[in-house]
CSV table of N, CA and C in Angstrom, one decimal:
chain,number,residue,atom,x,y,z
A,1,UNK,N,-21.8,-6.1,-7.4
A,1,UNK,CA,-20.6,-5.7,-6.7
A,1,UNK,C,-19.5,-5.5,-7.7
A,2,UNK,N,-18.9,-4.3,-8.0
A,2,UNK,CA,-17.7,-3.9,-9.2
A,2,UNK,C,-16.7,-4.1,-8.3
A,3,UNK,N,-15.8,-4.2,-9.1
A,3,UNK,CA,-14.1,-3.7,-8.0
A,3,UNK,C,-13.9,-2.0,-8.4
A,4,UNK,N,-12.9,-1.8,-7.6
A,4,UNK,CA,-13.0,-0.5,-7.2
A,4,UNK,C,-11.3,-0.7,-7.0
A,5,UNK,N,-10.7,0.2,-7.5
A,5,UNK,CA,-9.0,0.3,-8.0
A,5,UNK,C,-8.8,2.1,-7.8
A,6,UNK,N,-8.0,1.7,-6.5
A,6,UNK,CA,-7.2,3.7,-6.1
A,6,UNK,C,-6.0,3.1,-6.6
A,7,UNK,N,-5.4,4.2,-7.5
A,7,UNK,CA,-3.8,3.9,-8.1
A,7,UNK,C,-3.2,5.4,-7.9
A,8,UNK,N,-2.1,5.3,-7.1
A,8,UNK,CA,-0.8,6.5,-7.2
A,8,UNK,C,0.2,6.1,-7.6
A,9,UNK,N,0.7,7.4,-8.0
A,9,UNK,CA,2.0,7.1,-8.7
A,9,UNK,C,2.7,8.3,-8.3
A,10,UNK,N,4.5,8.2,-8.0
A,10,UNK,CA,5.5,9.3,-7.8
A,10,UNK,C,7.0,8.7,-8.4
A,11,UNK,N,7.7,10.1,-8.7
A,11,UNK,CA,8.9,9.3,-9.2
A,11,UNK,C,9.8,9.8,-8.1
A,12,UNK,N,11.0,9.1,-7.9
A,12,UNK,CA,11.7,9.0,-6.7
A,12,UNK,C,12.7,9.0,-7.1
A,13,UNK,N,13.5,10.4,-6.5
A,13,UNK,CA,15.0,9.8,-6.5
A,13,UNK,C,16.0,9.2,-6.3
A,14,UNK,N,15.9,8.3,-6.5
A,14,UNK,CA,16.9,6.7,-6.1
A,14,UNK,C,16.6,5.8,-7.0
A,15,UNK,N,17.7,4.6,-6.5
A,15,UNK,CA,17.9,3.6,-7.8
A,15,UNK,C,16.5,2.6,-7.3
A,16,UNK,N,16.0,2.1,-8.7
A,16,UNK,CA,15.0,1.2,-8.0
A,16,UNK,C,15.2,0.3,-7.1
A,17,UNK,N,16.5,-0.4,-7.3
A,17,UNK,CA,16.8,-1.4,-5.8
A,17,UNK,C,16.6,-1.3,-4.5
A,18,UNK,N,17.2,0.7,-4.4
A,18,UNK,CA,17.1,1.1,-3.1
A,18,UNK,C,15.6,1.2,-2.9
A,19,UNK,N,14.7,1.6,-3.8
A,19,UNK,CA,13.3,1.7,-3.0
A,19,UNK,C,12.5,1.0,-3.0
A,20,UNK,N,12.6,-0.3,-3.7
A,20,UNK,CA,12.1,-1.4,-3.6
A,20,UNK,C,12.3,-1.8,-2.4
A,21,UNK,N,14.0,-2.0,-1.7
A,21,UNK,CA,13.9,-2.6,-0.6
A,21,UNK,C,13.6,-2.0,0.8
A,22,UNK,N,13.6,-0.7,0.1
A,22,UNK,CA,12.6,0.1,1.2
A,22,UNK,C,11.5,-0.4,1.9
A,23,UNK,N,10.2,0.0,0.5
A,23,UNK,CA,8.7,-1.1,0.7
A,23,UNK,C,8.7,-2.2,1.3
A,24,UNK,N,9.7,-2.8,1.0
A,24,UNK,CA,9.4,-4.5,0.9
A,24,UNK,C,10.5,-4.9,2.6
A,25,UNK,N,10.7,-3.6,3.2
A,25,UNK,CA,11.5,-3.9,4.7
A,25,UNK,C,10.6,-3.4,5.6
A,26,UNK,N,9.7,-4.4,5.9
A,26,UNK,CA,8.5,-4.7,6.9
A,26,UNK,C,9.0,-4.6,8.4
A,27,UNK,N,10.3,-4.9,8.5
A,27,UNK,CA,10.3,-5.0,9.6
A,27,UNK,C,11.7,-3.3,10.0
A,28,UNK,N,11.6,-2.8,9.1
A,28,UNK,CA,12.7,-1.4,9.8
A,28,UNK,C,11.5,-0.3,8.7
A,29,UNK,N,12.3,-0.4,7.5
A,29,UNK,CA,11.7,1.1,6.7
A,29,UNK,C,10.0,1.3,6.9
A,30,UNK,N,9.0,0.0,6.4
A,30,UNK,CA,8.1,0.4,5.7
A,30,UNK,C,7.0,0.9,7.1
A,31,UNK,N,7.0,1.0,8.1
A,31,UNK,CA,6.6,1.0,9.7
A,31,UNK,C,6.7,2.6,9.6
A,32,UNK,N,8.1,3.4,9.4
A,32,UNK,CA,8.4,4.9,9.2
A,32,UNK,C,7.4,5.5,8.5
A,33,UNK,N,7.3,4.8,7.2
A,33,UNK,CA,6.3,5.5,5.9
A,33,UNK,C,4.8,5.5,5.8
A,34,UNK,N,4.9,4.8,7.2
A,34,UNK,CA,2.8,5.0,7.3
A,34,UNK,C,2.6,6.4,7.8
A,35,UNK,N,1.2,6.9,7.6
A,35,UNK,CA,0.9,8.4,7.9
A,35,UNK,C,-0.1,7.9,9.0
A,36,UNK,N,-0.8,8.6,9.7
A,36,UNK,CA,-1.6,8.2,10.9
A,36,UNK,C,-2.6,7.6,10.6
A,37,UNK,N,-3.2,7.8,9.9
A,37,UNK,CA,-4.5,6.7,9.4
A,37,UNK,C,-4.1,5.1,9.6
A,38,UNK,N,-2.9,4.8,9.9
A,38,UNK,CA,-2.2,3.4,9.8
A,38,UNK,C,-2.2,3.0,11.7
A,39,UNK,N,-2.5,2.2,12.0
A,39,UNK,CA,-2.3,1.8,14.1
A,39,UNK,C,-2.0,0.0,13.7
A,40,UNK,N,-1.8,-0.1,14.9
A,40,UNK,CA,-1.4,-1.6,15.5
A,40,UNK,C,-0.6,-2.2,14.4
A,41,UNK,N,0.4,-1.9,13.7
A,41,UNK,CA,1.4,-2.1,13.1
A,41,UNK,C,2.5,-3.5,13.5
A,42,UNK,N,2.3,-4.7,13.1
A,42,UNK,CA,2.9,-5.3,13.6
A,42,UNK,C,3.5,-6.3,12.4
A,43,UNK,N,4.7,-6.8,12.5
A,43,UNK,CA,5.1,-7.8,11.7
A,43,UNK,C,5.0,-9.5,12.1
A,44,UNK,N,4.6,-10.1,11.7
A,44,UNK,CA,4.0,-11.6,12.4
A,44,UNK,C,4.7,-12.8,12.0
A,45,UNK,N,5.4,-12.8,10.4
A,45,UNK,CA,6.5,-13.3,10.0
A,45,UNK,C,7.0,-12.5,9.1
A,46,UNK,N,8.1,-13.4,8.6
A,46,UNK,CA,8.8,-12.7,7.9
A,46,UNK,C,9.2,-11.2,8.6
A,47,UNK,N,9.4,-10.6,7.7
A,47,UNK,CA,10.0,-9.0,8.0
A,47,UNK,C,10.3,-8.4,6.4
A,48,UNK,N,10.5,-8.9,5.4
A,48,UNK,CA,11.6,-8.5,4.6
A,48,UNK,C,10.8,-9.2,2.5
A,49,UNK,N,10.0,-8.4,2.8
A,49,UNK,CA,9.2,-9.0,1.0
A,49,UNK,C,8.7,-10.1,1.1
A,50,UNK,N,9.4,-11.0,0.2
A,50,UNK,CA,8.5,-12.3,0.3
A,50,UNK,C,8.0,-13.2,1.1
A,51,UNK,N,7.0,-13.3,1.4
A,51,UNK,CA,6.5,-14.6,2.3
A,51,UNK,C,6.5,-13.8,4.1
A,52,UNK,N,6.3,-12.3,3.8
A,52,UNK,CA,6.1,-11.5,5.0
A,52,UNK,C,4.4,-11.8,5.4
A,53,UNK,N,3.9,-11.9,6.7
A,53,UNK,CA,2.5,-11.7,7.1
A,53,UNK,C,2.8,-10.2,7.8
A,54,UNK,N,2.2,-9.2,7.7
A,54,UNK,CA,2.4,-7.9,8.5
A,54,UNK,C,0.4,-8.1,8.7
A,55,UNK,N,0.4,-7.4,10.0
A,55,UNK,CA,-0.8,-7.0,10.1
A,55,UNK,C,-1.0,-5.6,10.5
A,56,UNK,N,-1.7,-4.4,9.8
A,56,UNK,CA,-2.4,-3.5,10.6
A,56,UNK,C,-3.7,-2.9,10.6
A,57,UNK,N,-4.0,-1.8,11.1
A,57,UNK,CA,-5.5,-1.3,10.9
A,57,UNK,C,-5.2,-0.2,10.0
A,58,UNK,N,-6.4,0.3,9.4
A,58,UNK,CA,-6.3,1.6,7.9
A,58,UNK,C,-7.8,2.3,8.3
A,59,UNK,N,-7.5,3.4,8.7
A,59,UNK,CA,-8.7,4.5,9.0
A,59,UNK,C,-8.9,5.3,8.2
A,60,UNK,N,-9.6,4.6,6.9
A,60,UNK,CA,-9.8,5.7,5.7
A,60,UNK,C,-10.5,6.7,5.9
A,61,UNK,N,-11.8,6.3,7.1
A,61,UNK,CA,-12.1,7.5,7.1
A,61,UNK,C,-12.7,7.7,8.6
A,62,UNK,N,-13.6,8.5,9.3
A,62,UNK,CA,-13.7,9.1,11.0
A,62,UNK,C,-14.5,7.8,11.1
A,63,UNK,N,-15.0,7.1,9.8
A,63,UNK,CA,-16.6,6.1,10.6
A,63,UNK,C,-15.8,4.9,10.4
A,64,UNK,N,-14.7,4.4,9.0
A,64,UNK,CA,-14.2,3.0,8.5
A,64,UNK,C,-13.0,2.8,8.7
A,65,UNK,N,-12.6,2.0,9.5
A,65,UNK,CA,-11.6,1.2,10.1
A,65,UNK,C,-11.9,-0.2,9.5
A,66,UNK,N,-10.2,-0.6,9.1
A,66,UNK,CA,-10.2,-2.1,8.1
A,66,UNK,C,-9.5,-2.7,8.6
A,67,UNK,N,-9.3,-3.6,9.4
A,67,UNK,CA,-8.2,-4.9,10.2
A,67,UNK,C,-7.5,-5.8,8.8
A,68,UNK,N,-6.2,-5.3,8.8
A,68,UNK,CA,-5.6,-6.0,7.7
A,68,UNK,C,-4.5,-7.0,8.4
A,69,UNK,N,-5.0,-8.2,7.7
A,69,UNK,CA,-3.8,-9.2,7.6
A,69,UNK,C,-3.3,-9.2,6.2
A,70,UNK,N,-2.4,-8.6,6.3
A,70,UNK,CA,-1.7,-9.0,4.6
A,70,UNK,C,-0.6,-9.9,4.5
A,71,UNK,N,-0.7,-10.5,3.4
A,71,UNK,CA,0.6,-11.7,2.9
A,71,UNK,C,1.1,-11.3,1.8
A,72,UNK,N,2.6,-10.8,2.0
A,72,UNK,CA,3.4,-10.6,1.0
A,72,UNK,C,3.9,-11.4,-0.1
A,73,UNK,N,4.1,-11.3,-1.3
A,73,UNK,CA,4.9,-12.3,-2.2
A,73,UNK,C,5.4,-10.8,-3.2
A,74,UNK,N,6.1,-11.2,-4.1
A,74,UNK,CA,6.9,-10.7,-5.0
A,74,UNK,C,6.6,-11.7,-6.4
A,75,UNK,N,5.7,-12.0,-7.2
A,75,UNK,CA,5.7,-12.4,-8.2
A,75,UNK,C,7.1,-11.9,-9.8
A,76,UNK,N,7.0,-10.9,-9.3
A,76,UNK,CA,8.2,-10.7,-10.3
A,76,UNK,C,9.1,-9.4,-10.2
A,77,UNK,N,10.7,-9.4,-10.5
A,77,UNK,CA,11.1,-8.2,-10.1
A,77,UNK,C,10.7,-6.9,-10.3
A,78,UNK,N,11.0,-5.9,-9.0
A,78,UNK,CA,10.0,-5.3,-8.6
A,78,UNK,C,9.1,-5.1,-8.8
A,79,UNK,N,8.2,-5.8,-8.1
A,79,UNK,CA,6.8,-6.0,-8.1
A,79,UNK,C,6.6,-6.8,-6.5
A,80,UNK,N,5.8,-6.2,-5.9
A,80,UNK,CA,4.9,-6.6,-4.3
A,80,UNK,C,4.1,-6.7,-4.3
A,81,UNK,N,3.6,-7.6,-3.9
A,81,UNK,CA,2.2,-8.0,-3.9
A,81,UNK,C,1.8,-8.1,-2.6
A,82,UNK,N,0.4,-7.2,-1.9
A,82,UNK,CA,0.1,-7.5,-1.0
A,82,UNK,C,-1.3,-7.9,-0.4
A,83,UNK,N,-1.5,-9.4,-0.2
A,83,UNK,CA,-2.9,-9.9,-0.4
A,83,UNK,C,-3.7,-9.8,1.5
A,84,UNK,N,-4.9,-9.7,1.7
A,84,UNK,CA,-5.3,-9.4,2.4
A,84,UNK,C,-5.8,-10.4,2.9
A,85,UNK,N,-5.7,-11.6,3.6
A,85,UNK,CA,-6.4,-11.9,4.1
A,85,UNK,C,-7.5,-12.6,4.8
A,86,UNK,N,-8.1,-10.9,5.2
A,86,UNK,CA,-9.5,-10.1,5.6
A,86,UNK,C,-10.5,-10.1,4.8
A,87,UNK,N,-9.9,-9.7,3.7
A,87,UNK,CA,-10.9,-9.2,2.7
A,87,UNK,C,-10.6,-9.6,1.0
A,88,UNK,N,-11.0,-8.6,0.1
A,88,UNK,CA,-10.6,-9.1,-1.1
A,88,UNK,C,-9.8,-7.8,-1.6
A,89,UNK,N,-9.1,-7.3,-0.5
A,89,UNK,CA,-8.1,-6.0,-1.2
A,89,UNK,C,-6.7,-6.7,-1.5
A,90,UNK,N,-6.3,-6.2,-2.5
A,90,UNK,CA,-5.1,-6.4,-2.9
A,90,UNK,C,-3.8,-5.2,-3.4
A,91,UNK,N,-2.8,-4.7,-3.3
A,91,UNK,CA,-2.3,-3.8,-3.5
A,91,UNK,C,-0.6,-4.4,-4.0
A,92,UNK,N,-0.3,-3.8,-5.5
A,92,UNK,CA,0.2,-4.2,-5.7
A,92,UNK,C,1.4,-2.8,-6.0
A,93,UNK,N,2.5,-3.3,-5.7
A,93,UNK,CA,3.7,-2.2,-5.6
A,93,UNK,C,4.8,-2.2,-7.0
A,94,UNK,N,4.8,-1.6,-7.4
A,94,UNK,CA,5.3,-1.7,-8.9
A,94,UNK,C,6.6,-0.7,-8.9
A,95,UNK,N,7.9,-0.9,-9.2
A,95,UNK,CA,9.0,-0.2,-8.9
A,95,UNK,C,9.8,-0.5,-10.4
A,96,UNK,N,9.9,0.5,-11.1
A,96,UNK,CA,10.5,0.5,-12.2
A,96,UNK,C,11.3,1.7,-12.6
A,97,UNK,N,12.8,1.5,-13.4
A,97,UNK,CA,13.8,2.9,-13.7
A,97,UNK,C,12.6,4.0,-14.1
A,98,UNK,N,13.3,5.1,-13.8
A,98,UNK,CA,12.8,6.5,-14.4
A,98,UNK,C,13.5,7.3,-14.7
A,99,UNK,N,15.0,6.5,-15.7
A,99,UNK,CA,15.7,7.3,-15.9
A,99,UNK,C,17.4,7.6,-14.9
A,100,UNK,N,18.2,8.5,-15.2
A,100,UNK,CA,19.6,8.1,-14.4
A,100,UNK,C,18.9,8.3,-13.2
A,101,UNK,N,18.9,7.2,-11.9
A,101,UNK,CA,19.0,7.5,-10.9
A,101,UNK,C,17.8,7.8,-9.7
A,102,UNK,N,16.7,7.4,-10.7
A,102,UNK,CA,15.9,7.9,-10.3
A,102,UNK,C,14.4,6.2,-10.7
A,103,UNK,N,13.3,6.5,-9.7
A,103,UNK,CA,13.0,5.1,-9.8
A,103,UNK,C,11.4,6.0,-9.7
A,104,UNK,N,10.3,4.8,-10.4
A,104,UNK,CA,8.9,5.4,-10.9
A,104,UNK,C,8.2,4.1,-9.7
A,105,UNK,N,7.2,4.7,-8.8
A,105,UNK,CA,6.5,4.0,-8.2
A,105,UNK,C,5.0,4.0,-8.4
A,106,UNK,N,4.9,3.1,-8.7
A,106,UNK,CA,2.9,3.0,-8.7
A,106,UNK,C,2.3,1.9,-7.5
A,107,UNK,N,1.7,2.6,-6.8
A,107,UNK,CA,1.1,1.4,-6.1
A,107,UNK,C,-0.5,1.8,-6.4
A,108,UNK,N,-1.4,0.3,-6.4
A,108,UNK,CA,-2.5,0.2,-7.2
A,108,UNK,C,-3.4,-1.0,-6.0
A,109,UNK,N,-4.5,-0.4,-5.3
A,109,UNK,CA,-5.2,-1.2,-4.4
A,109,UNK,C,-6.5,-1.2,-5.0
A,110,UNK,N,-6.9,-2.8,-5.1
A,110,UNK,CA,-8.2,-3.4,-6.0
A,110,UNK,C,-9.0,-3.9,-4.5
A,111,UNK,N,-10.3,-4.0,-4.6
A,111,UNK,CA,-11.0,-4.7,-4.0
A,111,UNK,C,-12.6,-4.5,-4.6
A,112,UNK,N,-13.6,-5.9,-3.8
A,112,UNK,CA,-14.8,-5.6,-4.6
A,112,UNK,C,-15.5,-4.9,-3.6
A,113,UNK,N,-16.5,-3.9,-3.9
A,113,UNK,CA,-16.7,-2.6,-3.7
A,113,UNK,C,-18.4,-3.6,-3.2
A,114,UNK,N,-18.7,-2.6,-2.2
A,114,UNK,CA,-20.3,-3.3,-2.2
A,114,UNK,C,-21.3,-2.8,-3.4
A,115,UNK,N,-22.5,-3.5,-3.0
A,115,UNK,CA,-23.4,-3.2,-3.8
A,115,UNK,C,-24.4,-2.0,-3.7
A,116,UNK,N,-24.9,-1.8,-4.6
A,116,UNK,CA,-26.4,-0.8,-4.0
A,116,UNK,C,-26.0,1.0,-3.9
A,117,UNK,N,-26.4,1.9,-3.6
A,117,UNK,CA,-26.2,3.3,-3.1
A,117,UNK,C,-25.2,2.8,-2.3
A,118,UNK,N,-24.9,2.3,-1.6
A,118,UNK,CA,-23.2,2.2,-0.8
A,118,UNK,C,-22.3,2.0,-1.7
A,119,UNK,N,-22.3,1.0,-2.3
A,119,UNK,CA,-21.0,0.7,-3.5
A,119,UNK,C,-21.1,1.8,-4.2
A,120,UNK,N,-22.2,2.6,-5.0
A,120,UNK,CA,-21.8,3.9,-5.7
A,120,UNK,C,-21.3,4.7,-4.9
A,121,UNK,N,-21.2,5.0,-3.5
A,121,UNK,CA,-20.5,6.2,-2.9
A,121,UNK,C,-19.0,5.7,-2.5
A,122,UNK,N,-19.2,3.9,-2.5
A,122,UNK,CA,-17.3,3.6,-2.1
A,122,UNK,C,-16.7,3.5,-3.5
A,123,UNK,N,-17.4,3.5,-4.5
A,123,UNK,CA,-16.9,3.5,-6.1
A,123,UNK,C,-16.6,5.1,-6.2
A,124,UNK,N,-16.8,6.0,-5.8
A,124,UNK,CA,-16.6,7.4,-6.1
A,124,UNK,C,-15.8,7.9,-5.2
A,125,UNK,N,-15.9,7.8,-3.8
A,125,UNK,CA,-15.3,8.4,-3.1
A,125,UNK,C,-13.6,7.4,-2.3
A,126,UNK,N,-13.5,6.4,-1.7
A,126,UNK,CA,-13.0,5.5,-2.1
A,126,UNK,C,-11.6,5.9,-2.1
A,127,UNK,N,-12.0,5.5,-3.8
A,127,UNK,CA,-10.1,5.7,-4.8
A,127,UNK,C,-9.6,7.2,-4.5
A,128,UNK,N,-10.1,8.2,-4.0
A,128,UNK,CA,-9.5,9.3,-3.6
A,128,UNK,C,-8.7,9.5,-2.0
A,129,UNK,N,-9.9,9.0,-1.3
A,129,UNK,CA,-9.1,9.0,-0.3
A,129,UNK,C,-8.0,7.9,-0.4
A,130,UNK,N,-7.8,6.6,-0.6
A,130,UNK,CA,-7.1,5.6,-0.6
A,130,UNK,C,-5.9,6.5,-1.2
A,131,UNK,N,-6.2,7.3,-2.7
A,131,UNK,CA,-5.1,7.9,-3.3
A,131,UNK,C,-4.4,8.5,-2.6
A,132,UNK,N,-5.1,9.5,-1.6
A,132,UNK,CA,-4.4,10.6,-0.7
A,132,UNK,C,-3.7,9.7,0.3
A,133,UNK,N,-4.2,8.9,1.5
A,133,UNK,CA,-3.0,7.9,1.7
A,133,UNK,C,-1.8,7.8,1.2
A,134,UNK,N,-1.8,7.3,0.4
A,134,UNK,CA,-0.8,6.4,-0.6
A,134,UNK,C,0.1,7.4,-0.8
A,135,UNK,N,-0.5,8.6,-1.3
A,135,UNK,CA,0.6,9.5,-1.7
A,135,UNK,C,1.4,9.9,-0.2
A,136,UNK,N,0.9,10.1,0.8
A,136,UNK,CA,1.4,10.2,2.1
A,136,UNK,C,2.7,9.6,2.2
A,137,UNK,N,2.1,7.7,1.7
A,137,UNK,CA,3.2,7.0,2.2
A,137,UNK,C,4.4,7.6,0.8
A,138,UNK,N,4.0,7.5,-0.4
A,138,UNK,CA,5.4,7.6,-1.7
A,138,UNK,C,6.1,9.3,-1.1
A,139,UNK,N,5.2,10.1,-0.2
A,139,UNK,CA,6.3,11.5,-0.5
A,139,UNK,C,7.0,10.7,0.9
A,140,UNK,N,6.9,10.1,1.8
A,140,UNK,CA,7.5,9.8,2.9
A,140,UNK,C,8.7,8.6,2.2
A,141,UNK,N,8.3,8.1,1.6
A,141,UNK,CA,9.1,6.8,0.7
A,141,UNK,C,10.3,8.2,0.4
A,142,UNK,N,9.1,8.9,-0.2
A,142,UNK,CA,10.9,9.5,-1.2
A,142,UNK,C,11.9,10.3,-0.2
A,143,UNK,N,11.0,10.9,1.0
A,143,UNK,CA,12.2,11.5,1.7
A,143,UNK,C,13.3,10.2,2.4
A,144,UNK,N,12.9,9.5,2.6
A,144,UNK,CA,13.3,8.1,3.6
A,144,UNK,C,14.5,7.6,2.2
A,145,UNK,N,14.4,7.5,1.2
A,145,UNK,CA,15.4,7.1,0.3
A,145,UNK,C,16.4,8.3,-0.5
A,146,UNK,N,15.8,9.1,-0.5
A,146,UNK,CA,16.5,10.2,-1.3
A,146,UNK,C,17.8,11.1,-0.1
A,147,UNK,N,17.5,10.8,1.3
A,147,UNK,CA,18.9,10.9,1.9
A,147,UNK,C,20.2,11.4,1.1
């Protein structure tokens, strides 16, 4: 069983403060920036970065649906960490300057991938779709902050 890592990246027009607190506002912004592959959306504690539980579902694809419990923490400034759980996914939110005014996002989701002809097809195919997601949420991030 390998791990298996989808990573996107976009730069954003805003100061990193503003879009960090974007992500990390569970209970107003980050609910806006899901694309439809995202349902039952719910915040359980917290609301607001550290020490948030949010739960939802993720329909990567017509056949796989994933029930996420994630727990939030913030190990270091900007940086989000969101642990699952459910499972052994992990996705971490990385928000750093890009310059006057403008802020560089990478989000990077790990987990261990099965074994056998299945793990070679979630090892290949996978990090693409997860990528296309993701990018969903950062072009919606950037319209939601660049106001």
């Amino acid at each position: 069983m390998a791990q298996v890592e989808a990573t996107t990246e976009r730069v954003v027009a805003a100061a990193p403060d503003t879009v960090f607190d974007a992500i990390a506002d569970y209970s107003g912004t980050r609910a806006k920036l899901l694309p439809e592959q995202f349902s039952e959306y719910e915040v359980r504690e917290g609301g607001d970065g550290e020490g948030t539980l949010v739960h939802w579902k993720l329909q990567a694809t017509s056949k796989r649906v994933r029930d996420c419990l994630l727990e939030a923490t913030e190990p270091t400034d900007g940086e989000l960490v969101e642990k699952d759980r459910n499972s052994s996914m992990v996705t971490v939110w990385r928000v750093t300057p890009a310059g006057e005014g403008q802020s560089r996002v990478v989000v990077t989701t790990t987990w261990t991938g099965a074994g056998g002809i299945g793990g070679f097809f979630e090892r290949t195919f996978a990090p693409k779709g997860l990528g296309r997601i993701y990018d969903a949420i950062l072009a919606n991030l950037a319209t939601e902050v660049e106001k």
